[in-house]
Amino acid sequence: MTHDQAMGAPALDRCPLMPTYPPPQIMFVRGEGTWLWDREGTRYLDFLSGLAVTGLGHAHPAVADALAEQARTLLHVSNLYGTEPGWEVARTLDRLLGGGGQVFFANSGAEANECALKLARRFGGRGRHVVVSAFGSFHGRTLATLHATGQPAKHEAFQPLPEGFRHVAWNDLAALEAAIDPSVAAVLLEPVQGEGGVNPATTEYFQGVRRLCDERGVLFMVDEVQTGLGRTGRWFGHQHFDVVPDVVTMAKALGNGVPIGACWAKAEVAGVFEPGDHATTFGGQPLAAAAARAVLAVMEAEDVPARATAAGARLSEGLRAIPGVSSVRGPGLLIGAELHHHHAPTVVAAALDDGLIVNAVRPTTIRLAPQLLVSDEEIDEALAILARAMKATAP
Ligand SMILES: Cc1ncc(COP(=O)(O)O)c(C=O)c1O
């Protein structure tokens, strides 16, 4: 019997949670940097970062201190009033996005996208409300963001979904052009489809989309919930393509694990909202915003886009050298390793048994998204574990 069991920690076979996820195999109790510990004391190398969330690693001291300090100072007053952390975070995000915009804070990626979808409808007006997104995309699990998500199999159980969504082939400008009729208010795309299998957009596609949206008077909205804040080697994924979107959403890495999302829009677009059009009780509240303020300060001081570029190059090169890996794709530290003949979930399970956390985004694709401050030694250790897992699970 472990210490935790002796102290009355809950048994994993009596799960108190709804069955929306498979029953958990591991219960984590502590994290530090790239490492996690379960309640038996086993140590794991975390190359998934809570699904691309803990960009600065677990228990980053600057974020922990900011949270403790803010908790002792001011936790919540509602958005009827201003608070300093939120204003500062909004200004920093606007600067990192090139300036000239305004921010709405939310509590998650789906909520940040909900804001963008409502903004598109307000911008388009009645009769011009359709949002076009790509097959293979992922934009969230609320009813509207689920319909924006271009994965029809995920829609079926929840029909009827809100009207006004259309999907087109990924990286196919002609398909997008054909889909934009006078009912379309906006196009919503990820720079790299993360959940869909780590599929990067091409520069020609994103530049073509920008041109098309300008010609048709349609908003170009970019979902940076997974790609934002340094992960791809730029502050935002779309910055690889030298385009400026009208709307950018983000979440995951912004709070390093504290729930906060944001929807940024050019001021002339944001200005179509009037007081009362959209709201949230918690969005941008001082505790979450204080975490985001500390996250952004560390990210800028550490130049995380440069760190992600260098670490991503080392990790990708190492993955290419593992027998059974057919190709490696994705910018910075959002990486998909494509497998020749292996079954990705089987490899992932073997890696977990050996102390490495990664996940399978497709039957033949493993996603790796370690924290942006990951060390070379940790990368080499993860590569060694993955190579062993590949060897052990060879078909
Ligand atoms: C690109 C993208 N958009 C939106 C979401 C939804 O974010 P959340 O789970 O915080 O609602 C995700 C989550 O994985 C995502 O990857």
mmCIF file with all atom_site columns, C-alpha atoms in Angstrom, residues 69-70 73-93 103 105 260 283-294 296:
data_model
loop_
_atom_site.group_PDB
_atom_site.id
_atom_site.type_symbol
_atom_site.label_atom_id
_atom_site.label_alt_id
_atom_site.label_comp_id
_atom_site.label_asym_id
_atom_site.label_entity_id
_atom_site.label_seq_id
_atom_site.pdbx_PDB_ins_code
_atom_site.Cartn_x
_atom_site.Cartn_y
_atom_site.Cartn_z
_atom_site.occupancy
_atom_site.B_iso_or_equiv
_atom_site.pdbx_formal_charge
_atom_site.auth_seq_id
_atom_site.auth_comp_id
_atom_site.auth_asym_id
_atom_site.auth_atom_id
_atom_site.pdbx_PDB_model_num
ATOM 1  C CA . GLU A 1 69  ? 0.662   37.294 -4.593  1.00 0.00 ? 69  GLU A CA 1
ATOM 2  C CA . GLN A 1 70  ? -2.535  38.001 -6.545  1.00 0.00 ? 70  GLN A CA 1
ATOM 3  C CA . THR A 1 73  ? -4.348  40.980 -3.145  1.00 0.00 ? 73  THR A CA 1
ATOM 4  C CA . LEU A 1 74  ? -7.518  40.775 -5.256  1.00 0.00 ? 74  LEU A CA 1
ATOM 5  C CA . LEU A 1 75  ? -9.241  37.692 -6.667  1.00 0.00 ? 75  LEU A CA 1
ATOM 6  C CA . HIS A 1 76  ? -12.331 38.939 -8.433  1.00 0.00 ? 76  HIS A CA 1
ATOM 7  C CA . VAL A 1 77  ? -14.494 42.009 -8.988  1.00 0.00 ? 77  VAL A CA 1
ATOM 8  C CA . SER A 1 78  ? -16.307 41.154 -12.302 1.00 0.00 ? 78  SER A CA 1
ATOM 9  C CA . ASN A 1 79  ? -15.901 42.826 -15.651 1.00 0.00 ? 79  ASN A CA 1
ATOM 10 C CA . LEU A 1 80  ? -18.136 45.704 -14.609 1.00 0.00 ? 80  LEU A CA 1
ATOM 11 C CA . TYR A 1 81  ? -14.870 47.164 -13.277 1.00 0.00 ? 81  TYR A CA 1
ATOM 12 C CA . GLY A 1 82  ? -11.305 47.334 -14.478 1.00 0.00 ? 82  GLY A CA 1
ATOM 13 C CA . THR A 1 83  ? -8.361  45.473 -12.951 1.00 0.00 ? 83  THR A CA 1
ATOM 14 C CA . GLU A 1 84  ? -4.704  46.073 -13.709 1.00 0.00 ? 84  GLU A CA 1
ATOM 15 C CA . PRO A 1 85  ? -3.462  42.568 -14.668 1.00 0.00 ? 85  PRO A CA 1
ATOM 16 C CA . GLY A 1 86  ? -6.045  42.165 -17.449 1.00 0.00 ? 86  GLY A CA 1
ATOM 17 C CA . TRP A 1 87  ? -5.287  45.557 -18.974 1.00 0.00 ? 87  TRP A CA 1
ATOM 18 C CA . GLU A 1 88  ? -1.556  44.825 -18.948 1.00 0.00 ? 88  GLU A CA 1
ATOM 19 C CA . VAL A 1 89  ? -2.005  41.389 -20.535 1.00 0.00 ? 89  VAL A CA 1
ATOM 20 C CA . ALA A 1 90  ? -4.265  42.851 -23.240 1.00 0.00 ? 90  ALA A CA 1
ATOM 21 C CA . ARG A 1 91  ? -1.647  45.499 -24.061 1.00 0.00 ? 91  ARG A CA 1
ATOM 22 C CA . THR A 1 92  ? 1.145   42.899 -24.252 1.00 0.00 ? 92  THR A CA 1
ATOM 23 C CA . LEU A 1 93  ? -0.886  40.582 -26.485 1.00 0.00 ? 93  LEU A CA 1
ATOM 24 C CA . VAL A 1 103 ? -8.899  41.931 -26.581 1.00 0.00 ? 103 VAL A CA 1
ATOM 25 C CA . PHE A 1 105 ? -10.815 37.621 -22.282 1.00 0.00 ? 105 PHE A CA 1
ATOM 26 C CA . ILE A 1 260 ? -7.631  31.877 -19.542 1.00 0.00 ? 260 ILE A CA 1
ATOM 27 C CA . GLY A 1 283 ? -12.973 36.068 -18.254 1.00 0.00 ? 283 GLY A CA 1
ATOM 28 C CA . GLY A 1 284 ? -9.785  38.019 -17.573 1.00 0.00 ? 284 GLY A CA 1
ATOM 29 C CA . GLN A 1 285 ? -10.327 38.058 -13.837 1.00 0.00 ? 285 GLN A CA 1
ATOM 30 C CA . PRO A 1 286 ? -7.307  39.123 -11.757 1.00 0.00 ? 286 PRO A CA 1
ATOM 31 C CA . LEU A 1 287 ? -6.031  35.685 -10.719 1.00 0.00 ? 287 LEU A CA 1
ATOM 32 C CA . ALA A 1 288 ? -5.968  34.268 -14.257 1.00 0.00 ? 288 ALA A CA 1
ATOM 33 C CA . ALA A 1 289 ? -4.687  37.541 -15.696 1.00 0.00 ? 289 ALA A CA 1
ATOM 34 C CA . ALA A 1 290 ? -1.909  37.720 -13.089 1.00 0.00 ? 290 ALA A CA 1
ATOM 35 C CA . ALA A 1 291 ? -0.801  34.254 -14.206 1.00 0.00 ? 291 ALA A CA 1
ATOM 36 C CA . ALA A 1 292 ? -0.891  35.371 -17.860 1.00 0.00 ? 292 ALA A CA 1
ATOM 37 C CA . ARG A 1 293 ? 1.058   38.534 -17.035 1.00 0.00 ? 293 ARG A CA 1
ATOM 38 C CA . ALA A 1 294 ? 3.785   36.459 -15.386 1.00 0.00 ? 294 ALA A CA 1
ATOM 39 C CA . LEU A 1 296 ? 4.198   36.629 -20.881 1.00 0.00 ? 296 LEU A CA 1
#
